[in-house]
Coordinates of C-alpha atoms in Angstrom, one line a residue:
Chain A
X257 CA -10.6 13.2 26.9
X258 CA -9.9 11.8 23.5
X259 CA -8.6 8.3 22.4
X260 CA -5.0 8.1 21.2
X261 CA -2.6 5.7 19.5
X262 CA 1.1 6.2 18.9
X263 CA 3.3 4.7 16.2
X264 CA 6.6 5.0 14.4
X265 CA 6.6 5.9 10.8
X266 CA 7.7 2.9 8.6
X267 CA 10.0 3.0 5.6
X268 CA 7.4 1.7 3.1
X269 CA 5.0 4.5 4.1
X270 CA 7.3 7.1 2.6
X271 CA 7.5 8.3 -1.0
X272 CA 10.2 9.7 -3.2
X273 CA 9.5 13.2 -1.7
X274 CA 11.1 11.8 1.5
X275 CA 7.9 12.0 3.6
X276 CA 4.9 9.8 4.3
X277 CA 2.7 9.5 1.3
X278 CA -0.5 11.5 1.9
X279 CA -2.8 8.5 1.3
X280 CA -1.1 6.7 4.3
X281 CA -2.4 9.3 6.7
X282 CA -5.8 7.7 6.2
X283 CA -4.3 4.4 7.3
X284 CA -3.1 6.0 10.5
X285 CA -6.6 7.4 11.1
X286 CA -8.1 4.0 10.4
X287 CA -5.7 2.3 12.8
X288 CA -6.9 4.7 15.5
X289 CA -10.5 3.9 14.7
X290 CA -9.8 0.2 14.9
X291 CA -8.2 0.6 18.3
X292 CA -11.0 2.8 19.5
X293 CA -13.7 0.3 18.6
X294 CA -11.6 -2.5 20.2
X295 CA -11.4 -0.4 23.4
X296 CA -15.2 -0.2 23.3
X297 CA -15.5 -4.0 23.0
X298 CA -16.5 -3.9 19.3
X299 CA -14.8 -4.2 15.9
X300 CA -14.9 -2.0 12.8
X301 CA -15.4 -5.3 10.8
X302 CA -17.2 -8.0 12.7
X303 CA -18.1 -11.1 10.7
X304 CA -19.9 -12.8 13.6
X305 CA -22.2 -9.8 14.4
X306 CA -22.4 -8.9 10.6
X307 CA -21.5 -5.4 11.4
X308 CA -19.3 -3.1 9.3
X309 CA -18.7 0.6 8.7
X310 CA -18.4 1.6 5.0
X311 CA -17.1 5.2 4.6
X312 CA -19.3 7.9 3.2
X313 CA -16.7 10.7 3.2
X314 CA -13.2 11.4 4.4
X315 CA -10.9 14.4 4.3
X316 CA -7.5 15.4 5.5
X317 CA -5.6 18.7 5.9
X318 CA -1.8 18.5 5.9
X319 CA 0.2 20.9 8.0
X320 CA 3.7 19.4 8.3
X321 CA 5.5 16.5 6.7
X322 CA 6.1 13.4 8.7
X323 CA 9.1 11.3 8.0
X324 CA 10.6 7.7 8.4
X325 CA 11.3 7.0 12.0
X326 CA 9.1 9.9 13.4
X327 CA 6.9 9.1 16.3
X328 CA 3.3 10.1 15.6
X329 CA 0.3 10.2 17.8
X330 CA -3.2 10.1 16.5
X331 CA -6.0 11.5 18.6
X332 CA -9.5 10.4 17.8
X333 CA -12.6 12.4 18.7
X334 CA -16.3 11.4 18.2
X335 CA -17.9 14.5 16.5
X336 CA -21.4 13.2 16.1
X337 CA -23.4 10.0 16.0
X338 CA -27.0 9.3 15.1
X339 CA -28.8 6.0 14.8
X340 CA -27.0 5.2 11.5
X341 CA -23.9 7.2 11.0
X342 CA -20.8 8.2 12.9
X343 CA -18.5 11.2 12.4
X344 CA -15.0 11.0 13.7
X345 CA -12.3 13.6 13.8
X346 CA -8.5 13.0 14.0
X347 CA -5.5 15.0 14.9
X348 CA -2.1 13.6 14.0
X349 CA 0.8 15.0 16.0
X350 CA 4.5 14.5 15.2
X351 CA 6.2 14.0 18.6
X352 CA 9.9 14.9 19.0
X353 CA 12.0 16.3 21.7
X354 CA 9.2 16.5 24.2
X355 CA 7.1 18.6 21.8
X356 CA 4.1 17.7 19.7
X357 CA 3.2 19.6 16.6
X358 CA 0.1 19.1 14.6
X359 CA 1.0 17.4 11.3
X360 CA -2.5 16.8 10.0
X361 CA -6.2 16.8 10.9
X362 CA -8.8 14.6 9.4
X363 CA -12.4 13.6 9.4
X364 CA -14.5 10.6 8.3
X365 CA -18.2 9.8 8.2
X366 CA -19.1 6.1 8.3
X367 CA -22.4 4.4 8.1
X368 CA -23.3 1.3 10.1
X369 CA -24.0 -1.6 7.7
X370 CA -24.4 -5.3 7.3
X371 CA -23.8 -7.8 4.4
X372 CA -27.0 -9.1 3.0
X373 CA -26.1 -12.5 1.6
X374 CA -29.3 -12.9 -0.4
X375 CA -28.7 -9.7 -2.5
X376 CA -24.9 -9.8 -2.1
X377 CA -25.0 -6.2 -1.1
X378 CA -23.9 -4.2 1.9
X379 CA -27.0 -2.4 3.4
X380 CA -27.4 0.3 6.1
X381 CA -28.6 -0.7 9.5
X382 CA -29.1 0.9 12.9
X383 CA -26.1 1.1 15.2
X384 CA -26.6 -1.4 18.1
X385 CA -28.1 0.3 21.1
X386 CA -25.2 -0.5 23.4
X387 CA -22.6 0.7 21.0
X388 CA -24.6 3.9 20.2
X389 CA -24.8 4.7 23.9
X390 CA -21.0 4.3 24.2
X391 CA -20.3 6.5 21.2
X392 CA -22.7 9.2 22.4
X393 CA -21.0 9.2 25.8
X394 CA -17.7 10.1 24.1
X395 CA -19.1 13.1 22.2
X396 CA -19.0 15.5 25.1
X397 CA -15.6 14.3 26.2
X398 CA -14.3 14.8 22.6
X399 CA -15.6 18.3 22.3
X400 CA -13.8 19.3 25.5
X401 CA -10.6 17.7 24.1
X402 CA -10.9 19.6 20.8
X403 CA -11.5 22.9 22.5
X404 CA -8.5 22.3 24.7
X405 CA -6.3 21.6 21.6
X406 CA -7.2 25.0 20.0
Chain B
X94 CA 5.7 -17.0 -26.2
X95 CA 5.1 -15.5 -22.8
X96 CA 2.3 -13.3 -21.6
X97 CA 3.1 -9.6 -20.9
X98 CA 1.6 -6.5 -19.4
X99 CA 3.0 -3.0 -19.5
X100 CA 2.5 -0.2 -17.0
X101 CA 3.8 3.2 -15.9
X102 CA 5.3 3.4 -12.4
X103 CA 3.1 5.5 -10.1
X104 CA 4.2 8.1 -7.5
X105 CA 2.7 6.3 -4.5
X106 CA 4.7 3.1 -5.5
X107 CA 8.1 4.9 -4.7
X108 CA 9.8 5.2 -1.3
X109 CA 12.2 7.8 0.1
X110 CA 15.1 6.1 -1.6
X111 CA 13.6 7.5 -4.8
X112 CA 12.7 4.1 -6.4
X113 CA 9.9 1.6 -6.4
X114 CA 9.6 0.0 -2.9
X115 CA 10.6 -3.6 -3.3
X116 CA 7.3 -5.0 -2.0
X117 CA 5.5 -3.3 -4.9
X118 CA 7.2 -5.5 -7.4
X119 CA 5.0 -8.3 -6.1
X120 CA 2.0 -6.2 -7.0
X121 CA 3.3 -5.8 -10.5
X122 CA 3.7 -9.6 -10.7
X123 CA 0.2 -10.1 -9.3
X124 CA -1.2 -7.7 -11.9
X125 CA 0.4 -9.8 -14.6
X126 CA -1.1 -12.9 -13.1
X127 CA -4.5 -11.4 -12.9
X128 CA -4.4 -10.4 -16.6
X129 CA -3.1 -13.8 -17.6
X130 CA -5.9 -15.6 -15.9
X131 CA -8.4 -13.2 -17.4
X132 CA -6.9 -13.9 -20.8
X133 CA -7.5 -17.6 -20.2
X134 CA -11.2 -16.8 -19.3
X135 CA -10.7 -17.4 -15.6
X136 CA -10.0 -15.2 -12.5
X137 CA -7.5 -15.4 -9.7
X138 CA -10.4 -14.9 -7.3
X139 CA -13.7 -16.2 -8.5
X140 CA -16.5 -16.0 -5.9
X141 CA -19.1 -17.7 -8.2
X142 CA -16.8 -20.7 -9.0
X143 CA -15.4 -20.6 -5.5
X144 CA -11.9 -20.7 -6.8
X145 CA -8.9 -18.9 -5.4
X146 CA -5.1 -19.2 -5.4
X147 CA -3.4 -18.7 -2.1
X148 CA 0.3 -18.3 -2.3
X149 CA 2.7 -20.9 -0.9
X150 CA 5.9 -19.1 -1.7
X151 CA 7.2 -16.1 -3.5
X152 CA 10.6 -14.6 -4.3
X153 CA 12.2 -11.8 -6.2
X154 CA 15.7 -10.8 -7.2
X155 CA 16.4 -7.2 -7.9
X156 CA 18.8 -6.1 -10.6
X157 CA 18.1 -2.4 -11.3
X158 CA 16.0 0.3 -9.6
X159 CA 12.7 1.3 -11.2
X160 CA 11.5 4.9 -10.8
X161 CA 8.4 7.1 -11.0
X162 CA 7.3 7.5 -14.6
X163 CA 9.3 4.5 -15.9
X164 CA 7.6 2.2 -18.2
X165 CA 7.9 -1.4 -17.1
X166 CA 6.9 -4.6 -18.8
X167 CA 6.2 -7.8 -16.9
X168 CA 6.6 -11.1 -18.7
X169 CA 4.8 -14.1 -17.1
X170 CA 5.8 -17.7 -17.8
X171 CA 4.2 -20.9 -16.5
X172 CA 7.1 -22.9 -15.0
X173 CA 5.1 -25.9 -13.9
X174 CA 1.6 -27.1 -13.0
X175 CA 0.2 -30.2 -11.5
X176 CA -3.3 -31.0 -10.4
X177 CA -3.1 -28.7 -7.4
X178 CA -0.4 -26.1 -7.7
X179 CA 1.0 -23.7 -10.2
X180 CA 4.4 -22.1 -10.4
X181 CA 4.8 -18.9 -12.3
X182 CA 8.0 -17.0 -13.2
X183 CA 8.2 -13.2 -13.9
X184 CA 10.7 -11.0 -15.6
X185 CA 10.3 -7.3 -15.1
X186 CA 11.8 -5.0 -17.7
X187 CA 12.4 -1.3 -17.5
X188 CA 11.7 0.0 -21.0
X189 CA 13.4 3.2 -22.1
X190 CA 14.7 4.6 -25.4
X191 CA 13.8 1.5 -27.3
X192 CA 15.8 -0.6 -24.9
X193 CA 14.6 -3.1 -22.3
X194 CA 16.8 -4.0 -19.3
X195 CA 15.9 -6.6 -16.7
X196 CA 15.1 -4.9 -13.5
X197 CA 13.8 -7.9 -11.5
X198 CA 12.9 -11.5 -11.8
X199 CA 10.4 -13.3 -9.6
X200 CA 8.6 -16.5 -8.9
X201 CA 5.5 -17.6 -7.1
X202 CA 3.9 -21.0 -6.2
X203 CA 0.2 -20.9 -5.7
X204 CA -2.3 -23.7 -4.8
X205 CA -5.8 -24.0 -6.1
X206 CA -8.3 -23.6 -3.3
X207 CA -11.9 -23.0 -2.3
X208 CA -13.6 -21.5 0.6
X209 CA -15.4 -24.0 2.8
X210 CA -18.2 -22.1 4.4
X211 CA -18.9 -24.8 7.0
X212 CA -15.4 -24.8 8.5
X213 CA -14.7 -21.2 7.5
X214 CA -11.4 -22.3 6.1
X215 CA -9.8 -22.2 2.7
X216 CA -9.0 -25.7 1.5
X217 CA -7.0 -27.1 -1.4
X218 CA -8.8 -28.5 -4.4
X219 CA -7.9 -29.8 -7.8
X220 CA -7.4 -27.3 -10.6
X221 CA -10.4 -27.5 -13.0
X222 CA -9.6 -29.7 -16.0
X223 CA -10.1 -27.1 -18.6
X224 CA -7.9 -24.6 -16.8
X225 CA -5.3 -27.3 -16.1
X226 CA -5.1 -28.1 -19.8
X227 CA -4.8 -24.4 -20.7
X228 CA -2.0 -23.9 -18.2
X229 CA -0.1 -27.0 -19.3
X230 CA -0.3 -25.8 -22.8
X231 CA 1.6 -22.7 -21.9
X232 CA 4.5 -24.5 -20.2
X233 CA 6.3 -25.4 -23.3
X234 CA 5.8 -22.0 -24.8
X235 CA 7.2 -20.4 -21.6
X236 CA 10.3 -22.5 -21.6
X237 CA 11.1 -21.4 -25.1
X238 CA 10.6 -17.7 -24.0
X239 CA 12.9 -18.1 -21.0
X240 CA 15.6 -19.7 -23.1
X241 CA 15.4 -16.9 -25.6
X242 CA 15.7 -14.3 -22.9
X243 CA 19.0 -15.8 -21.6
Chain C
X217 CA 18.6 -15.0 21.0
X218 CA 16.8 -13.3 18.2
X219 CA 15.3 -9.8 17.8
X220 CA 11.5 -9.5 17.8
X221 CA 8.7 -7.0 17.2
X222 CA 5.0 -7.5 17.8
X223 CA 2.1 -5.8 16.0
X224 CA -1.7 -6.1 15.4
X225 CA -2.8 -6.7 11.8
X226 CA -4.5 -3.6 10.4
X227 CA -7.7 -3.5 8.3
X228 CA -6.0 -1.9 5.2
X229 CA -3.5 -4.8 5.2
X230 CA -6.2 -7.4 4.3
X231 CA -7.5 -8.2 0.8
X232 CA -10.8 -9.6 -0.4
X233 CA -9.7 -13.2 0.5
X234 CA -10.2 -12.0 4.1
X235 CA -6.5 -12.3 5.1
X236 CA -3.3 -10.2 5.0
X237 CA -2.3 -9.6 1.4
X238 CA 1.0 -11.6 0.8
X239 CA 3.0 -8.5 -0.2
X240 CA 2.4 -7.0 3.2
X241 CA 4.4 -9.7 4.9
X242 CA 7.4 -8.0 3.5
X243 CA 6.4 -4.8 5.2
X244 CA 6.2 -6.7 8.5
X245 CA 9.7 -8.0 7.9
X246 CA 11.0 -4.6 6.9
X247 CA 9.5 -3.1 10.1
X248 CA 11.4 -5.7 12.1
X249 CA 14.6 -4.8 10.2
X250 CA 14.1 -1.1 10.9
X251 CA 13.7 -1.8 14.6
X252 CA 16.7 -4.0 14.7
X253 CA 18.9 -1.4 13.1
X254 CA 17.5 1.2 15.5
X255 CA 18.3 -1.1 18.4
X256 CA 21.9 -1.3 17.2
X257 CA 22.0 2.5 17.0
X258 CA 21.8 2.7 13.2
X259 CA 19.2 3.2 10.6
X260 CA 18.2 1.3 7.4
X261 CA 18.2 4.7 5.7
X262 CA 20.5 7.3 7.0
X263 CA 20.7 10.5 5.0
X264 CA 23.4 12.0 7.3
X265 CA 25.7 9.0 7.2
X266 CA 24.7 8.4 3.5
X267 CA 24.0 4.8 4.2
X268 CA 21.2 2.7 2.8
X269 CA 20.5 -1.0 2.1
X270 CA 19.0 -1.8 -1.3
X271 CA 17.6 -5.3 -1.5
X272 CA 19.2 -7.9 -3.7
X273 CA 16.7 -10.7 -3.1
X274 CA 13.8 -11.5 -0.9
X275 CA 11.6 -14.5 -0.4
X276 CA 8.7 -15.7 1.7
X277 CA 7.0 -19.0 2.4
X278 CA 3.4 -18.9 3.7
X279 CA 2.2 -21.5 6.1
X280 CA -1.0 -20.0 7.6
X281 CA -3.3 -17.0 6.9
X282 CA -3.1 -14.0 9.2
X283 CA -6.2 -11.9 9.7
X284 CA -7.4 -8.4 10.8
X285 CA -6.9 -8.0 14.5
X286 CA -4.5 -10.9 14.9
X287 CA -1.4 -10.3 16.9
X288 CA 1.7 -11.2 15.1
X289 CA 5.3 -11.5 16.2
X290 CA 8.3 -11.2 13.8
X291 CA 11.6 -12.7 14.9
X292 CA 14.6 -11.5 13.0
X293 CA 17.9 -13.5 12.8
X294 CA 21.1 -12.5 11.1
X295 CA 22.1 -15.4 8.8
X296 CA 25.3 -14.1 7.4
X297 CA 27.2 -10.9 6.8
X298 CA 30.3 -10.0 5.0
X299 CA 31.9 -6.6 4.3
X300 CA 29.3 -5.6 1.8
X301 CA 26.1 -7.7 2.2
X302 CA 23.8 -8.9 4.9
X303 CA 21.4 -11.8 4.9
X304 CA 18.4 -11.7 7.4
X305 CA 15.9 -14.4 8.2
X306 CA 12.4 -13.8 9.5
X307 CA 9.8 -16.0 11.2
X308 CA 6.4 -14.5 11.5
X309 CA 4.2 -16.0 14.3
X310 CA 0.5 -15.6 14.8
X311 CA -0.1 -15.4 18.5
X312 CA -3.4 -16.3 20.0
X313 CA -4.6 -18.0 23.2
X314 CA -1.1 -18.3 24.6
X315 CA 0.0 -20.2 21.5
X316 CA 2.3 -19.1 18.7
X317 CA 2.1 -20.8 15.3
X318 CA 4.4 -20.0 12.4
X319 CA 2.5 -18.2 9.7
X320 CA 5.4 -17.4 7.4
X321 CA 9.2 -17.5 7.1
X322 CA 11.2 -15.1 5.0
X323 CA 14.6 -14.0 4.0
X324 CA 16.3 -11.0 2.5
X325 CA 19.7 -10.1 1.2
X326 CA 20.6 -6.5 1.3
X327 CA 23.8 -4.7 0.2
X328 CA 25.3 -1.7 2.0
X329 CA 25.2 1.3 -0.3
X330 CA 25.5 5.1 -0.6
X331 CA 24.0 7.7 -2.9
X332 CA 26.6 9.2 -5.2
X333 CA 25.3 12.7 -6.0
X334 CA 27.7 13.2 -8.9
X335 CA 26.5 10.2 -10.9
X336 CA 23.0 10.2 -9.3
X337 CA 23.4 6.6 -8.6
X338 CA 23.3 4.3 -5.6
X339 CA 26.6 2.5 -5.3
X340 CA 27.9 -0.4 -3.1
X341 CA 30.2 0.4 -0.2
X342 CA 31.7 -1.5 2.8
X343 CA 29.6 -1.9 5.9
X344 CA 31.0 0.5 8.6
X345 CA 33.3 -1.5 10.9
X346 CA 31.4 -0.9 14.1
X347 CA 28.1 -2.0 12.5
X348 CA 29.8 -5.0 10.9
X349 CA 31.1 -6.1 14.3
X350 CA 27.6 -5.8 15.8
X351 CA 26.0 -7.7 13.0
X352 CA 28.6 -10.5 13.2
X353 CA 28.1 -10.7 16.9
X354 CA 24.4 -11.5 16.3
X355 CA 25.0 -14.4 13.9
X356 CA 25.9 -17.0 16.4
X357 CA 23.0 -16.0 18.6
X358 CA 20.6 -16.2 15.7
X359 CA 21.7 -19.6 14.7
X360 CA 21.0 -20.9 18.2
X361 CA 17.5 -19.3 18.1
X362 CA 16.7 -20.9 14.7
X363 CA 17.8 -24.3 15.9
X364 CA 15.6 -23.9 19.0
X365 CA 12.6 -23.0 16.8
X366 CA 12.9 -26.3 14.8
Chain D
X197 CA -13.7 18.8 -21.7
X198 CA -12.0 17.0 -18.8
X199 CA -8.9 14.8 -18.7
X200 CA -9.5 11.0 -18.1
X201 CA -7.7 7.8 -17.3
X202 CA -9.1 4.3 -17.3
X203 CA -7.8 1.3 -15.2
X204 CA -8.8 -2.1 -14.0
X205 CA -9.0 -2.6 -10.2
X206 CA -6.3 -4.8 -8.9
X207 CA -6.5 -7.6 -6.3
X208 CA -4.1 -6.0 -3.8
X209 CA -6.3 -2.8 -3.8
X210 CA -9.2 -4.6 -2.2
X211 CA -9.7 -5.2 1.5
X212 CA -11.6 -7.9 3.5
X213 CA -14.9 -6.1 2.9
X214 CA -14.5 -7.3 -0.7
X215 CA -14.1 -3.8 -2.2
X216 CA -11.4 -1.3 -3.0
X217 CA -10.0 0.1 0.3
X218 CA -11.0 3.7 0.6
X219 CA -7.5 5.0 0.8
X220 CA -6.7 3.6 -2.6
X221 CA -9.2 6.0 -4.2
X222 CA -6.6 8.7 -3.6
X223 CA -4.0 6.6 -5.5
X224 CA -6.4 6.5 -8.5
X225 CA -6.8 10.3 -8.2
X226 CA -3.1 10.7 -8.0
X227 CA -2.5 8.5 -11.1
X228 CA -4.9 10.8 -13.0
X229 CA -3.0 13.8 -11.8
X230 CA 0.3 12.4 -12.9
X231 CA -1.0 11.6 -16.3
X232 CA -2.6 15.0 -16.6
X233 CA 0.7 16.8 -15.8
X234 CA 2.5 14.5 -18.2
X235 CA 0.0 15.4 -20.9
X236 CA 0.8 19.1 -20.3
X237 CA 4.5 18.3 -20.6
X238 CA 5.3 18.6 -16.9
X239 CA 5.6 16.2 -13.9
X240 CA 4.1 16.2 -10.5
X241 CA 7.7 15.5 -9.2
X242 CA 10.5 16.9 -11.3
X243 CA 13.9 16.6 -9.8
X244 CA 15.6 18.5 -12.6
X245 CA 13.3 21.5 -12.5
X246 CA 13.1 21.1 -8.6
X247 CA 9.4 21.3 -8.8
X248 CA 6.9 19.3 -6.6
X249 CA 3.4 19.6 -5.4
X250 CA 2.8 18.8 -1.7
X251 CA -0.8 18.4 -0.8
X252 CA -2.6 20.9 1.5
X253 CA -5.9 19.1 1.7
X254 CA -7.7 16.2 0.1
X255 CA -11.2 14.8 0.4
X256 CA -13.4 12.0 -1.1
X257 CA -17.1 11.1 -1.0
X258 CA -18.0 7.5 -1.7
X259 CA -21.1 6.6 -3.6
X260 CA -20.7 3.0 -4.7
X261 CA -18.3 0.2 -4.0
X262 CA -15.7 -0.7 -6.6
X263 CA -14.4 -4.3 -6.8
X264 CA -11.6 -6.4 -8.1
X265 CA -11.6 -6.5 -11.9
X266 CA -14.0 -3.5 -12.3
X267 CA -13.0 -1.0 -15.0
X268 CA -12.9 2.5 -13.5
X269 CA -12.5 5.8 -15.2
X270 CA -11.2 8.9 -13.4
X271 CA -12.1 12.3 -14.8
X272 CA -9.9 15.2 -13.6
X273 CA -11.1 18.8 -13.7
X274 CA -9.1 21.9 -12.8
X275 CA -11.2 23.8 -10.3
X276 CA -9.0 26.8 -9.6
X277 CA -5.4 27.9 -9.8
X278 CA -3.5 30.9 -8.6
X279 CA 0.2 31.7 -8.7
X280 CA 0.9 29.2 -5.9
X281 CA -1.8 26.6 -5.5
X282 CA -3.9 24.4 -7.6
X283 CA -7.3 22.8 -6.9
X284 CA -8.3 19.6 -8.7
X285 CA -11.6 17.8 -8.8
X286 CA -12.0 14.1 -9.6
X287 CA -15.0 11.9 -10.5
X288 CA -14.5 8.2 -10.4
X289 CA -16.8 6.1 -12.5
X290 CA -17.4 2.4 -12.5
X291 CA -17.9 1.4 -16.0
X292 CA -19.8 -1.8 -16.8
X293 CA -22.1 -3.0 -19.5
X294 CA -21.9 0.3 -21.5
X295 CA -23.0 2.2 -18.4
X296 CA -21.0 4.5 -16.1
X297 CA -22.0 5.2 -12.6
X298 CA -20.3 7.6 -10.2
X299 CA -18.5 5.6 -7.5
X300 CA -16.7 8.5 -5.8
X301 CA -15.9 12.2 -6.2
X302 CA -12.8 13.8 -4.8
X303 CA -10.8 17.0 -4.5
X304 CA -7.3 18.0 -3.7
X305 CA -5.4 21.3 -3.2
X306 CA -1.7 21.3 -3.9
X307 CA 0.9 24.0 -3.6
X308 CA 3.8 24.4 -5.9
X309 CA 7.0 23.9 -4.1
X310 CA 10.8 23.3 -4.4
X311 CA 13.3 21.5 -2.2
X312 CA 15.7 24.0 -0.6
X313 CA 18.9 21.9 -0.1
X314 CA 20.4 24.5 2.3
X315 CA 17.6 24.3 4.8
X316 CA 16.6 20.8 3.9
X317 CA 13.0 22.0 3.6
X318 CA 10.4 22.0 1.0
X319 CA 9.3 25.6 0.3
X320 CA 6.5 27.2 -1.6
X321 CA 7.3 28.8 -4.9
X322 CA 5.3 30.4 -7.8
X323 CA 3.9 28.1 -10.5
X324 CA 6.1 28.5 -13.7
X325 CA 4.3 30.9 -16.1
X326 CA 4.0 28.5 -18.9
X327 CA 2.4 25.8 -16.7
X328 CA 0.1 28.4 -15.0
X329 CA -1.2 29.4 -18.4
X330 CA -1.9 25.8 -19.4
X331 CA -3.7 25.1 -16.1
X332 CA -5.8 28.3 -16.4
X333 CA -6.7 27.3 -19.9
X334 CA -8.3 24.1 -18.6
X335 CA -10.4 25.8 -15.9
X336 CA -13.2 26.9 -18.2
X337 CA -13.2 23.6 -20.0
X338 CA -13.4 21.7 -16.7
X339 CA -16.4 23.8 -15.5
X340 CA -18.3 23.0 -18.6
X341 CA -17.6 19.3 -18.1
X342 CA -18.7 19.3 -14.4
X343 CA -22.0 21.0 -15.4
X344 CA -22.6 18.5 -18.1
X345 CA -22.1 15.6 -15.5
X346 CA -24.7 17.0 -13.1

């Protein structure tokens, strides 16, 4: 089982080619990531716990255009996690007339980090045990979901 | 005399109507504001001096569309300033074939503020004397520029 | 009665001041507008009907910061409408702990327009009768809602 | 030799982590691409020639944060081109105190396409000969530049 969000494409997300500007797909993926962390009881940016997740790498492959007013669904899968970094995979579907077609797939690798006030730098840290366990738990489930989608 | 910046409209700033999305005009105005503060030797967001300028109100009137690749010029004028707040006016010109036509006019009112770490709130403060003097200095000049543009 | 949408503030909508960047408030207002038109059975950008709504003027007053993860509600009210132009008013509430506080109020004036392929220009047109009637119908209701909010 | 653009990071491009939001790196890359096409005498979106370049895939690796007011330089290199698709590589440098450090590297693959009014779809087409020749010309130069940067 994967984690999903659904949203309607907004006007300001389009460009003059009449479709969603490609950079906005990363905002959709990030929204899914935020909701996923929230569902786990955490946050992708937590000032109190001094926990954040700077990105190391991201990518996206585009299959079909998505347009103003379209309903899209983003599935999020945990690909891998170790004590410091997390790899997520995303599949964005355009949903219409009871059919879903894959519009884009994406990936991101984030590291767990904290803000060190003394040096004014963001530094890597270990993922909190409880969160690590929850993320690991979702790997197997995600793999099954990805296989099923193929 | 007013302060100006020039820029070329970027693809991601357009929407499916084929023109710059209206919310992006405020980004152009903000860019002019940033450059203006920089030219005065200050910054619109200064972590070291703990000085920032939250907005109280903004507005924009649209006269002509601006499109991908267009050269635009933003003129910034200081309308008024008192010990705590600053009102700026903007005129955005589309420049083509040695002609400039007004595409939009805007305004913003900002207050001078600092971040109070104890309460975790942003609070109003007085504009530093030196900066206040520089801003007041530009009011007269701006009024002359606005009159000339009419 | 006014028309409302609710949404959660996304990470990419914030800026380094730790709150939603002011220009993004206009995207929230636009999202409300899109949903409102959809609820009426129309669209703010309809290629088939060749109907669009370029903006003539917009404004926003900011009362309170809105932050990542906050739930916000946007109320939309029809202020006035004539055969060619439409004025909308927006109130953005931050909702937390069973309380709503006004974070911003906004307005926009749009004109009804079509794309004239021959001249490659967007030109003003009359609002379709059926849509005009629906919009007029909502004026009275909106006024009552605005009064109640005061 | 590679093609370069330079710009100053704007306030609205930052997020609450105090640095440029990762999705905006793609806007910097796109700006370099637009300028590169312009320098070749073409456009990444040309309504008259009915020529556009939808993206097939994009990626970015992040090395260092980039902040408000930083000067950044984007180098663009042509990695490969065939009759229908184009692969570009980008290196984004943060420039400060006469030093440049790599902040991010990116890639994109675009296909050459046109808008088919009859079917209302964007379809692949061959890259115009003259443009293809110019792009091929820049491959060798780009490879030399990439080697030198290593």
